[in-house]
Amino acid sequence: MSIELNQPALRHMRALIRDGKVVRDERDDWSEAAPTPDEENSFIEREGWTEYSHWHIGIDHRENAETKQAYSFPVGDFKKVHRSGVISAESRAGQYDHDEIRDALRSLLELIDKDDKS
């Protein structure tokens, strides 16, 4: 399978959640919260491709690492992890049989929801 779990991104997301940098929104909120292409381009210009990659749980190593095509399953707005983004990405990963990514996203959702109850 070409799209794999992006381990550095997963570690980044876990750290953000542990630090409380999370938006506890609902699934349908992701369409409004997801960064626009212009916001993505500005972020890449400011922070670079490595930082951009840390906001995407999926990575396709067959693609050029300095193109957006290499990254999939975004879950945040470049500042915080969005619960809605995690839910949306988990659903899409399941639909396309990316089981490892789906399971990683499920673990992030559990971490978000656990922290919410603490």
Short mmCIF file of C-alpha atoms in Angstrom, two decimals:
data_model
loop_
_atom_site.label_atom_id
_atom_site.label_comp_id
_atom_site.label_asym_id
_atom_site.label_seq_id
_atom_site.Cartn_x
_atom_site.Cartn_y
_atom_site.Cartn_z
CA MET A 1 0.00 0.00 0.00
CA SER A 2 1.43 3.35 -0.96
CA ILE A 3 0.04 5.51 1.85
CA GLU A 4 1.63 4.69 5.20
CA LEU A 5 1.31 5.88 8.76
CA ASN A 6 3.43 9.00 9.24
CA GLN A 7 5.04 8.18 12.60
CA PRO A 8 6.58 11.65 13.19
CA ALA A 9 3.14 13.20 12.62
CA LEU A 10 1.55 10.75 15.04
CA ARG A 11 4.12 11.65 17.71
CA HIS A 12 3.53 15.35 17.02
CA MET A 13 -0.25 14.96 17.38
CA ARG A 14 0.09 13.02 20.64
CA ALA A 15 2.38 15.71 22.07
CA LEU A 16 -0.05 18.48 21.07
CA ILE A 17 -2.96 16.62 22.67
CA ARG A 18 -0.97 16.04 25.87
CA ASP A 19 -0.16 19.77 25.91
CA GLY A 20 -3.85 20.63 25.61
CA LYS A 21 -3.50 22.03 22.09
CA VAL A 22 -6.74 20.53 20.87
CA VAL A 23 -10.11 21.79 19.64
CA ARG A 24 -12.91 19.57 20.90
CA ASP A 25 -15.30 20.13 18.05
CA GLU A 26 -17.73 17.83 16.25
CA ARG A 27 -17.17 15.87 13.05
CA ASP A 28 -19.06 18.23 10.76
CA ASP A 29 -16.97 21.17 11.96
CA TRP A 30 -13.90 19.96 10.05
CA SER A 31 -15.08 21.35 6.72
CA GLU A 32 -14.90 24.84 8.25
CA ALA A 33 -11.77 24.23 10.36
CA ALA A 34 -9.55 22.56 7.75
CA PRO A 35 -6.83 24.85 6.39
CA THR A 36 -7.47 26.33 2.96
CA PRO A 37 -4.94 25.83 0.17
CA ASP A 38 -3.73 29.42 0.70
CA GLU A 39 -3.25 28.76 4.43
CA GLU A 40 -1.34 25.58 3.59
CA ASN A 41 0.89 27.44 1.14
CA SER A 42 1.61 30.19 3.67
CA PHE A 43 2.46 27.61 6.32
CA ILE A 44 4.81 25.75 3.96
CA GLU A 45 6.51 28.99 2.99
CA ARG A 46 7.01 29.97 6.66
CA GLU A 47 7.75 26.59 8.27
CA GLY A 48 8.84 24.25 5.48
CA TRP A 49 7.82 20.82 4.26
CA THR A 50 8.91 18.87 7.32
CA GLU A 51 6.65 20.89 9.59
CA TYR A 52 3.84 20.60 7.05
CA SER A 53 4.24 16.82 7.07
CA HIS A 54 3.76 16.74 10.85
CA TRP A 55 0.13 17.78 10.39
CA HIS A 56 -0.73 14.78 8.16
CA ILE A 57 -1.06 11.25 9.50
CA GLY A 58 -0.66 9.66 6.05
CA ILE A 59 2.45 9.81 3.88
CA ASP A 60 3.10 8.43 0.42
CA HIS A 61 6.84 7.87 -0.02
CA ARG A 62 6.41 7.39 -3.77
CA GLU A 63 5.56 11.08 -4.08
CA ASN A 64 8.03 13.95 -3.90
CA ALA A 65 8.29 14.94 -0.21
CA GLU A 66 8.08 18.58 -1.24
CA THR A 67 4.61 18.29 -2.76
CA LYS A 68 1.22 18.21 -1.10
CA GLN A 69 0.49 14.93 -2.91
CA ALA A 70 2.83 13.16 -0.49
CA TYR A 71 0.64 13.93 2.53
CA SER A 72 -2.88 12.88 3.48
CA PHE A 73 -5.24 12.71 6.42
CA PRO A 74 -4.75 16.19 7.92
CA VAL A 75 -6.07 16.59 11.46
CA GLY A 76 -5.19 20.12 12.53
CA ASP A 77 -5.01 23.78 11.63
CA PHE A 78 -1.23 24.21 12.11
CA LYS A 79 -1.82 25.32 15.70
CA LYS A 80 -4.06 22.71 17.28
CA VAL A 81 -5.37 19.21 16.65
CA HIS A 82 -9.07 19.24 15.80
CA ARG A 83 -11.22 16.43 17.12
CA SER A 84 -13.35 16.88 13.98
CA GLY A 85 -10.27 16.36 11.78
CA VAL A 86 -9.35 13.17 13.61
CA ILE A 87 -12.90 11.81 13.26
CA SER A 88 -13.06 12.73 9.57
CA ALA A 89 -9.64 11.23 8.81
CA GLU A 90 -10.44 8.06 10.77
CA SER A 91 -13.59 7.56 8.71
CA ARG A 92 -11.76 8.11 5.39
CA ALA A 93 -8.89 5.83 6.39
CA GLY A 94 -11.38 3.08 7.19
CA GLN A 95 -13.20 3.57 3.88
CA TYR A 96 -9.97 3.08 1.94
CA ASP A 97 -8.62 0.18 4.02
CA HIS A 98 -5.75 2.11 5.58
CA ASP A 99 -6.13 0.08 8.76
CA GLU A 100 -2.92 1.17 10.48
CA ILE A 101 -3.76 4.83 9.92
CA ARG A 102 -7.38 4.29 11.01
CA ASP A 103 -6.22 2.61 14.22
CA ALA A 104 -3.70 5.38 14.96
CA LEU A 105 -6.41 7.98 14.49
CA ARG A 106 -8.75 6.04 16.75
CA SER A 107 -6.05 6.09 19.44
CA LEU A 108 -5.72 9.87 19.02
CA LEU A 109 -9.48 10.27 19.38
CA GLU A 110 -9.42 8.16 22.55
CA LEU A 111 -6.59 10.33 23.91
CA ILE A 112 -8.57 13.50 23.14
CA ASP A 113 -11.73 12.13 24.73
CA LYS A 114 -9.83 10.77 27.75
CA ASP A 115 -8.19 14.14 28.35
CA ASP A 116 -11.60 15.80 28.07
CA LYS A 117 -12.90 13.69 30.98
CA SER A 118 -9.86 14.27 33.20
#
